[in-house]
Amino acid sequence: MSYELTTAPMIVHCCHCRHCQRETGSAFVVNAMIESERLHVEGTVELVLTPSESGRGQEIARCPDCRIALWSHYPKAGRRSSFVRVGTLDEPATCPPDVHIFTRSKQPWVQLPAGTPNFADIYPSREDVWSAAAMDRWHAMMAS
């Protein structure tokens, strides 16, 4: 199976929560948030419900062959949005983090880049971090 983003993501999160650390076996995960309709998928994925930091869970799309987590769907937008694991992209450098979240549980040796917003938990509101264009896309997606 393969997939590609047909446009740039709305926003890219670097999440340092313990759930993401456990799921990835790493210090954090970098997720590119995009409307699922802008994610072109060849083949099928296996959807697996797992816990999340919020307590509301997430649905992880995994490759049925190699079992790698490719993206997640979270309860707020459901399957309308996909949080694509940037490390699974052919060119992950094209999606650097716009914001670091849940830094209260980041590993002490992780250095956050100067100039990139970061929050101990999730940011208070999208308007605090997202561009106007990304906000427009979010509202259009949620209205669909």
PDB file of C-alpha atoms in Angstrom, residues 39-105:
ATOM      1  CA  LEU A  39      -4.719  12.007   1.536  1.00  0.00           C
ATOM      2  CA  HIS A  40      -4.533   9.822  -1.566  1.00  0.00           C
ATOM      3  CA  VAL A  41      -4.353   6.171  -0.514  1.00  0.00           C
ATOM      4  CA  GLU A  42      -3.548   3.192  -2.752  1.00  0.00           C
ATOM      5  CA  GLY A  43      -4.644   0.019  -0.992  1.00  0.00           C
ATOM      6  CA  THR A  44      -6.247  -0.458   2.393  1.00  0.00           C
ATOM      7  CA  VAL A  45      -5.203   0.148   5.980  1.00  0.00           C
ATOM      8  CA  GLU A  46      -6.085  -1.616   9.192  1.00  0.00           C
ATOM      9  CA  LEU A  47      -7.740   0.691  11.742  1.00  0.00           C
ATOM     10  CA  VAL A  48      -6.872  -0.016  15.387  1.00  0.00           C
ATOM     11  CA  LEU A  49      -8.397   1.819  18.378  1.00  0.00           C
ATOM     12  CA  THR A  50      -5.767   2.768  20.987  1.00  0.00           C
ATOM     13  CA  PRO A  51      -5.596   5.024  24.067  1.00  0.00           C
ATOM     14  CA  SER A  52      -4.522   8.660  23.842  1.00  0.00           C
ATOM     15  CA  GLU A  53      -3.389  11.366  26.263  1.00  0.00           C
ATOM     16  CA  SER A  54      -6.873  12.927  26.212  1.00  0.00           C
ATOM     17  CA  GLY A  55      -8.468   9.702  27.426  1.00  0.00           C
ATOM     18  CA  ARG A  56     -10.787   9.695  24.385  1.00  0.00           C
ATOM     19  CA  GLY A  57      -8.642   7.336  22.309  1.00  0.00           C
ATOM     20  CA  GLN A  58      -7.522   7.451  18.713  1.00  0.00           C
ATOM     21  CA  GLU A  59      -7.919   5.263  15.675  1.00  0.00           C
ATOM     22  CA  ILE A  60      -4.540   4.379  14.162  1.00  0.00           C
ATOM     23  CA  ALA A  61      -4.300   3.436  10.490  1.00  0.00           C
ATOM     24  CA  ARG A  62      -1.663   0.745  10.056  1.00  0.00           C
ATOM     25  CA  CYS A  63      -0.212  -0.863   6.969  1.00  0.00           C
ATOM     26  CA  PRO A  64      -1.690  -4.383   6.901  1.00  0.00           C
ATOM     27  CA  ASP A  65       1.639  -5.817   5.675  1.00  0.00           C
ATOM     28  CA  CYS A  66       4.340  -4.157   7.793  1.00  0.00           C
ATOM     29  CA  ARG A  67       2.057  -2.968  10.666  1.00  0.00           C
ATOM     30  CA  ILE A  68       3.630   0.511  10.741  1.00  0.00           C
ATOM     31  CA  ALA A  69       1.393   3.291  12.072  1.00  0.00           C
ATOM     32  CA  LEU A  70       0.751   5.663   9.155  1.00  0.00           C
ATOM     33  CA  TRP A  71      -1.783   8.135  10.560  1.00  0.00           C
ATOM     34  CA  SER A  72      -4.375   8.603  13.282  1.00  0.00           C
ATOM     35  CA  HIS A  73      -7.938   9.826  13.527  1.00  0.00           C
ATOM     36  CA  TYR A  74      -8.913  11.598  16.752  1.00  0.00           C
ATOM     37  CA  PRO A  75     -12.456  11.989  18.144  1.00  0.00           C
ATOM     38  CA  LYS A  76     -12.930  15.739  17.496  1.00  0.00           C
ATOM     39  CA  ALA A  77     -12.855  15.470  13.687  1.00  0.00           C
ATOM     40  CA  GLY A  78     -13.056  11.696  13.385  1.00  0.00           C
ATOM     41  CA  ARG A  79     -12.116  10.332   9.989  1.00  0.00           C
ATOM     42  CA  ARG A  80     -12.444  13.756   8.351  1.00  0.00           C
ATOM     43  CA  SER A  81      -8.860  14.530   9.393  1.00  0.00           C
ATOM     44  CA  SER A  82      -5.701  12.434   9.410  1.00  0.00           C
ATOM     45  CA  PHE A  83      -2.645  13.000  11.584  1.00  0.00           C
ATOM     46  CA  VAL A  84       0.000  11.575   9.266  1.00  0.00           C
ATOM     47  CA  ARG A  85       3.216  10.259  10.827  1.00  0.00           C
ATOM     48  CA  VAL A  86       5.783  12.465   9.119  1.00  0.00           C
ATOM     49  CA  GLY A  87       8.481   9.803   9.485  1.00  0.00           C
ATOM     50  CA  THR A  88       6.532   7.567   7.079  1.00  0.00           C
ATOM     51  CA  LEU A  89       6.682  10.124   4.246  1.00  0.00           C
ATOM     52  CA  ASP A  90       9.204   9.735   1.424  1.00  0.00           C
ATOM     53  CA  GLU A  91      10.467  13.248   2.236  1.00  0.00           C
ATOM     54  CA  PRO A  92       9.827  13.907   5.931  1.00  0.00           C
ATOM     55  CA  ALA A  93      12.008  17.044   5.905  1.00  0.00           C
ATOM     56  CA  THR A  94       9.226  18.815   3.983  1.00  0.00           C
ATOM     57  CA  CYS A  95       7.042  18.781   7.125  1.00  0.00           C
ATOM     58  CA  PRO A  96       8.969  20.273  10.064  1.00  0.00           C
ATOM     59  CA  PRO A  97       6.983  20.891  13.261  1.00  0.00           C
ATOM     60  CA  ASP A  98       4.987  24.120  13.504  1.00  0.00           C
ATOM     61  CA  VAL A  99       4.427  23.577  17.229  1.00  0.00           C
ATOM     62  CA  HIS A 100       5.548  21.309  20.070  1.00  0.00           C
ATOM     63  CA  ILE A 101       2.796  20.033  22.377  1.00  0.00           C
ATOM     64  CA  PHE A 102       2.678  18.158  25.685  1.00  0.00           C
ATOM     65  CA  THR A 103       6.191  19.328  26.457  1.00  0.00           C
ATOM     66  CA  ARG A 104       5.550  18.749  30.178  1.00  0.00           C
ATOM     67  CA  SER A 105       6.452  15.118  29.485  1.00  0.00           C
TER      68      SER A 105
END
